[in-house]
Every structure is written in structure tokens, then in C-alpha cells.
XYZ file of C-alpha atoms in Angstrom:
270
model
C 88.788 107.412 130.545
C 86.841 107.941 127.711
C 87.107 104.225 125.266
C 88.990 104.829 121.474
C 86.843 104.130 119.034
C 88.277 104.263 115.620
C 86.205 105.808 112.422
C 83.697 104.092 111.510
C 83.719 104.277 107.775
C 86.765 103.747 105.226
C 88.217 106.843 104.629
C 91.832 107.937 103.286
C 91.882 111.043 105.273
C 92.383 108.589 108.376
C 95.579 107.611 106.788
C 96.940 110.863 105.916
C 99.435 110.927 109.020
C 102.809 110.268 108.198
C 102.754 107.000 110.655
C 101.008 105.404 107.724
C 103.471 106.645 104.918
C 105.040 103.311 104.591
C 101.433 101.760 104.064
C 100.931 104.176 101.363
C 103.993 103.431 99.821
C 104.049 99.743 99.569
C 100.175 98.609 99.830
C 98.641 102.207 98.030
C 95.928 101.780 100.538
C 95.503 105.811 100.417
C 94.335 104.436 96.440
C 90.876 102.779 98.243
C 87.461 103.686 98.061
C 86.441 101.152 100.164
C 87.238 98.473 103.243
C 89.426 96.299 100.823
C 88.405 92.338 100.494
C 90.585 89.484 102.323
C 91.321 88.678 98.714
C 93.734 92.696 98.861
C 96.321 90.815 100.813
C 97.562 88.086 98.485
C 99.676 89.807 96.285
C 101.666 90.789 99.132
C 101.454 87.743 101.684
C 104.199 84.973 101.438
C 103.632 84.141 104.986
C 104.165 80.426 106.247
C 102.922 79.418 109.451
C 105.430 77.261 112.029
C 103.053 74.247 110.737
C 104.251 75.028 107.378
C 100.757 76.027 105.977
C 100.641 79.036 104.207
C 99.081 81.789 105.766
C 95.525 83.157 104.153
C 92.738 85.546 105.754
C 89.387 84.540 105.946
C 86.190 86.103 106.997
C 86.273 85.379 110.634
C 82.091 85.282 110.347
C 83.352 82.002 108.559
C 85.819 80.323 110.163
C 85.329 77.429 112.401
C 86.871 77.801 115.690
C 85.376 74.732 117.342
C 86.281 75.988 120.649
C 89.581 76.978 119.633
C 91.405 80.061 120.150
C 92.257 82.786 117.666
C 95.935 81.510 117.560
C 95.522 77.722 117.945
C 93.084 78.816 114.654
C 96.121 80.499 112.502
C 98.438 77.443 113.383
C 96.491 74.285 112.803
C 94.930 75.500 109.478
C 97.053 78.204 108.017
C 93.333 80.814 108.285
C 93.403 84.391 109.892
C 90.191 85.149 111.098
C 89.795 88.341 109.744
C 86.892 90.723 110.667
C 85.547 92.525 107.556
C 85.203 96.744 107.360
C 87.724 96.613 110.493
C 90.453 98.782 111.478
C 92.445 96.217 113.360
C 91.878 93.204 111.464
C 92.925 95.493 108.711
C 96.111 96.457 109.707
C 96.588 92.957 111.312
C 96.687 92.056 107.808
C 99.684 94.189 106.728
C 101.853 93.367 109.996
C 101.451 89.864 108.434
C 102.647 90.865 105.004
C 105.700 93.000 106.472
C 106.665 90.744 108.749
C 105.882 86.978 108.265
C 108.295 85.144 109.500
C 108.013 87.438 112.926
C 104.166 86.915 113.083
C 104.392 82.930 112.523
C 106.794 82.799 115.505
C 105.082 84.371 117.617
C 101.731 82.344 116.188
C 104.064 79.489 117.541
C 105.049 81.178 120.915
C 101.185 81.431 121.584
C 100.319 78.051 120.792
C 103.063 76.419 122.509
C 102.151 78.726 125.564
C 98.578 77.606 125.684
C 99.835 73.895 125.605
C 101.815 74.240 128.560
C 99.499 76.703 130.906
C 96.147 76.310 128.957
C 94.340 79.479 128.558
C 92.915 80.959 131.713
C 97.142 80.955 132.772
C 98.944 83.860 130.939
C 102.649 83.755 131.349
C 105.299 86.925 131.071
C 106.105 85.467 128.103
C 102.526 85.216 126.383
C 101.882 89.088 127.882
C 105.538 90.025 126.443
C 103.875 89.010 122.935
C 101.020 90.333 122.865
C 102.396 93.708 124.009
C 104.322 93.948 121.459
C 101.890 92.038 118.860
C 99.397 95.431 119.653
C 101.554 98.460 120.656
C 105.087 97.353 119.700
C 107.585 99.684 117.426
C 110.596 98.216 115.636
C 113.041 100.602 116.374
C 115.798 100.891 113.920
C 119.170 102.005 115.207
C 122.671 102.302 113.997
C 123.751 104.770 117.265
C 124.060 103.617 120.771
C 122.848 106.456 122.128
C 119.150 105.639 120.742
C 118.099 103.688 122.955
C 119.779 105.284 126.407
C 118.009 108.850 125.099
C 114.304 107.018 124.681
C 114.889 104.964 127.199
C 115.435 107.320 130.034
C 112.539 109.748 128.974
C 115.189 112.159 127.695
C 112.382 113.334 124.741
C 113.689 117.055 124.035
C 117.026 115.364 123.127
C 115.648 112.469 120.905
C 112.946 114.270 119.297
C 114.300 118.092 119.045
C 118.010 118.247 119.891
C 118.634 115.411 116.880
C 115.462 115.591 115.054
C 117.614 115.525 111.861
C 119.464 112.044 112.831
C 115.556 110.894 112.377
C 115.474 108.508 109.060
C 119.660 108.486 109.085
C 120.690 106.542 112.127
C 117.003 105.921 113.756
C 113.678 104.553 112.167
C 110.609 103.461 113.267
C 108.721 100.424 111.948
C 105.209 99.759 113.242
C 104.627 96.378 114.419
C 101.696 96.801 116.651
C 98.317 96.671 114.976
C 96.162 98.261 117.692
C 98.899 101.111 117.231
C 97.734 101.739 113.424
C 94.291 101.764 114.286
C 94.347 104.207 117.081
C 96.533 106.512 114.908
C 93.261 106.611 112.440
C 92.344 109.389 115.588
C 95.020 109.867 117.344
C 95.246 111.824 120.548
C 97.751 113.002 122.732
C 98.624 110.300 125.469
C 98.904 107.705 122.723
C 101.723 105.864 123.381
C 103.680 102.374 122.200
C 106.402 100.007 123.068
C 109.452 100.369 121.493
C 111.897 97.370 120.937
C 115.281 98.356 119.614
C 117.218 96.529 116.836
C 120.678 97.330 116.320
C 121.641 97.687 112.242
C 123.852 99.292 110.490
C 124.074 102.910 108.825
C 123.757 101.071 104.775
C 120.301 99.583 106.069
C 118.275 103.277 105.621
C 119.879 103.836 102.288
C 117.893 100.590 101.227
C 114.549 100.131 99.597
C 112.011 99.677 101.626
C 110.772 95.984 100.889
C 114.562 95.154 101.476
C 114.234 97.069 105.178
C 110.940 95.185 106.047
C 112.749 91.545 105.186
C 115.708 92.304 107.326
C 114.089 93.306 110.161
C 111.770 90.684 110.049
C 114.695 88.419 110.182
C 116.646 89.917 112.734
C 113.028 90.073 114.537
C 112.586 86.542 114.876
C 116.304 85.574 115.473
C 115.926 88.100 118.482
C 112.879 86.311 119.363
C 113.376 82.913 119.144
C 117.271 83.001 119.955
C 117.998 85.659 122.493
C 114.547 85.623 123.743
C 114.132 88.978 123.754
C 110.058 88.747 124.584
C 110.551 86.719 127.633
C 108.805 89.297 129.509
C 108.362 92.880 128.444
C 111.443 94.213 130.035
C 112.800 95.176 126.776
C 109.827 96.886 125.642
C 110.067 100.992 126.129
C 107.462 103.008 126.373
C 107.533 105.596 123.239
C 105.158 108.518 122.886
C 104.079 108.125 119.362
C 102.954 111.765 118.279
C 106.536 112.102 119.505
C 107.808 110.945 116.325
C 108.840 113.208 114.044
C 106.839 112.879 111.168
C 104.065 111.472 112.695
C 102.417 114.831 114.044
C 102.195 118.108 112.328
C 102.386 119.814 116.147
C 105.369 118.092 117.085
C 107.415 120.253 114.803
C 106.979 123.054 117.312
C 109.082 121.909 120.181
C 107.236 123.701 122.681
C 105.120 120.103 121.390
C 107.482 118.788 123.727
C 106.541 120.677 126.766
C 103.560 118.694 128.310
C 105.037 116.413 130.672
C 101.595 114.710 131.491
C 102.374 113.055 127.969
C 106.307 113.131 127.559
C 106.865 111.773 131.166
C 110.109 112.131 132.993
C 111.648 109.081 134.143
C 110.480 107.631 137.003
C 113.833 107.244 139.441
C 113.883 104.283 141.648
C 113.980 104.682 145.516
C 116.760 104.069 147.608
């Protein structure tokens, strides 16, 4: 399989798809000329690490890791290193923004992982994270039947059949970075992991800062008190040019037809 590389220059037209619409809408990025500064983020980051330092990204060409990890990094000084003119540090840099209190958990999570197996030791846990750190999908349900449609591969009737219910009783939320930056190209087999969240109908009708700030909450109650990341059993697979919105194509539901992408369910063996 061929490896993704994303664009190599800044452009807008990368962001045109509508998986990017709420990035548009709350950080203008479409409004760039260029690969924005570390300095972009700060009017938008209120992010507070589990060491209580606040969170700030710094060119990772200058950060002193001293034989520390990435993560043990963010925690004992507060820094992100942050690659310049690149895709996923870029949109690492928003998931913080939208989701801080989330992001410092599972900063934490790592850290206290690392402490207990060191680092050549990954546990379900620290795989559960960073699955859904890079691919995951926040989504947004007020119906039951959400998660039993997606969940069981039943596409045609989540992404056709109720394809107006999309934005009233279901939305998705990226989470996952590496999801953002392979949408700058995307191609058909693209796929994330989708963790549902149970709200109610009034939270759609809501501004969108307000959405972001709840579900980061309910996020890292889920997280830290149910343990919902304790492996990645809770994580769904979700085709992502499924979405409606999120491909021109998919508005044709013959879209829908190629089963080498929208996989049936695989039935267990008795």
C-alpha cells in the first residue's frame, strides 16, 4: 500500500471539504496565506496540563527533550513540541484548543502509563489512547439507534435511509489529528474510530464553542470515570467519506455501493 503523504504546501483548497467546516468556522484557517506561527493558537488555547501548567506550543526544533518522550515533554513543562509548516502538528494544535481538558487527561494517562510499564511496554490502555488521540470521532447522539446502525456496518441505513437525522440527532466531532491531515487528500478506504457520546436533542441547537466545551467535559468524565479507553473496544470503525457532508460523491447513494470500503459486518463463528 502506497504511504499518505499529505500536501506539501499551505493551501486552503486542502480545507475546502466539509470535514473541516468547523475549523473554518471557529479558527478562519480557510483566511491563511500561509503555515500559521505557534504564536496562531493563543487566542484560542486555555488548556491546563494535569501538572497544572498551562499548555503552550513550541517549535519542537527547540524544545529540549533530554531523553524524554513527547508526552512526559507536554506534562513536566506545560510545551507542545510542535513541528512547523506541518499538517499534523497543525491540527494537533486545534484538538488542543477544542478539547483541553480531554487532551491533558489523556497527556496524564500517557505519562502515568510510561511510569508503570516504561516505554518499550505498551498497554491496551496506552494503544486505546492513542487510537483515538489519531483516528478517533466524537460521535454525538441523542438516538439509540446511532450507535447499533454504525456499529453493525448497517451504512445504507445510517448514511442514506436517515441522511436527514444528520446534524439533528447525530454529529460528528473530529478528535483524531492524523484524521484531519489525511482528509487534506482524502481517498476512499479512509476510515476512523468512532466513540459515541450520548446527549441530548437541545445540545445541536447550541453554538458551537458551547458544543466543543460539553463534549470535552463529558469526554474526560467518560475517560477518567467510566474508563471508556481501557482498551479500544469502544472504538467503531467509521468510514469517513461516509459522512454526509464530508464527500461531494457520497450524496449519490450508489456512493454506498462499494463494499471493499463500506464493509459488512464481520459475524462471529459458532
Amino acid at each position: 500500500m502506497k504511504r499518505f503523504t499529505p500536501p506539501e504546501q499551505f493551501q486552503v483548497t486542502s480545507l475546502n471539504n466539509g470535514a473541516f467546516a468547523h475549523l473554518r468556522q471557529l479558527f478562519k484557517i480557510h483566511q491563511q496565506t500561509d503555515w500559521p506561527e505557534t504564536t496562531y493558537f493563543a487566542p484560542y488555547l486555555n488548556a491546563i496540563n494535569a501538572n497544572n501548567l498551562p499548555i503552550r506550543f513550541i517549535d519542537d526544533a527547540k524544545v529540549d527533550f533530554a531523553e524524554r518522550y513527547y508526552e512526559q515533554v507536554i506534562f513536566e513543562t506545560g510545551e507542545v513540541p510542535t513541528r512547523q509548516q506541518n499538517w499534523h502538528d497543525l491540527f494537533g494544535g486545534f484538538i488542543w484548543c477544542l478539547f483541553p481538558k480531554t487532551k491533558a487527561l489523556i497527556n496524564q494517562r500517557h505519562v502515568d502509563e510510561i511510569a508503570e510499564h516504561g516505554l518499550k511496554q505498551r498497554s491496551k490502555h496506552r494503544n486505546a489512547l492513542t487510537l483515538f488521540d489519531e483516528c478517533g470521532v466524537v460521535l454525538a447522539v441523542s438516538e439509540s439507534n446511532w450507535k447499533q446502525w454504525l456499529s453493525d456496518h448497517q451504512w445504507k441505513t445510517a448514511f442514506v435511509e436517515h441522511r436527514e437525522q444528520w446534524g439533528k440527532t447525530i454529529t460528528p466531532f473530529m478528535f483524531g489529528h492524523a484524521n484531519y491531515e489525511m482528509l487534506t487528500k482524502p481517498y476512499i478506504g479512509l476510515t476512523g474510530k468512532a466513540l459515541f457520546v450520548n446527549v441530548s436533542d437541545d445540545i445541536f441547537y447550541k453554538d458551537l464553542v458551547t458544543q466543543y466545551q460539553y463534549l470535552d467535559q463529558r469526554l474526560y468524565e467518560m475517560i477518567k470515570t467510566d474508563d471508556c479507553l481501557a482498551d479500544n473496544k469502544q472504538l467503531s470503525p467509521l468510514p469517513l467519506l461516509g459522512v454526509p457532508g464530508w464527500c461531494d460523491e457520497n450524496s449519490n447513494p450508489s456512493f454506498y455501493d462499494n463494499t471493499d470500503y463500506f464493509r459488512p459486518k464481520r459475524r462471529m463463528r459458532k
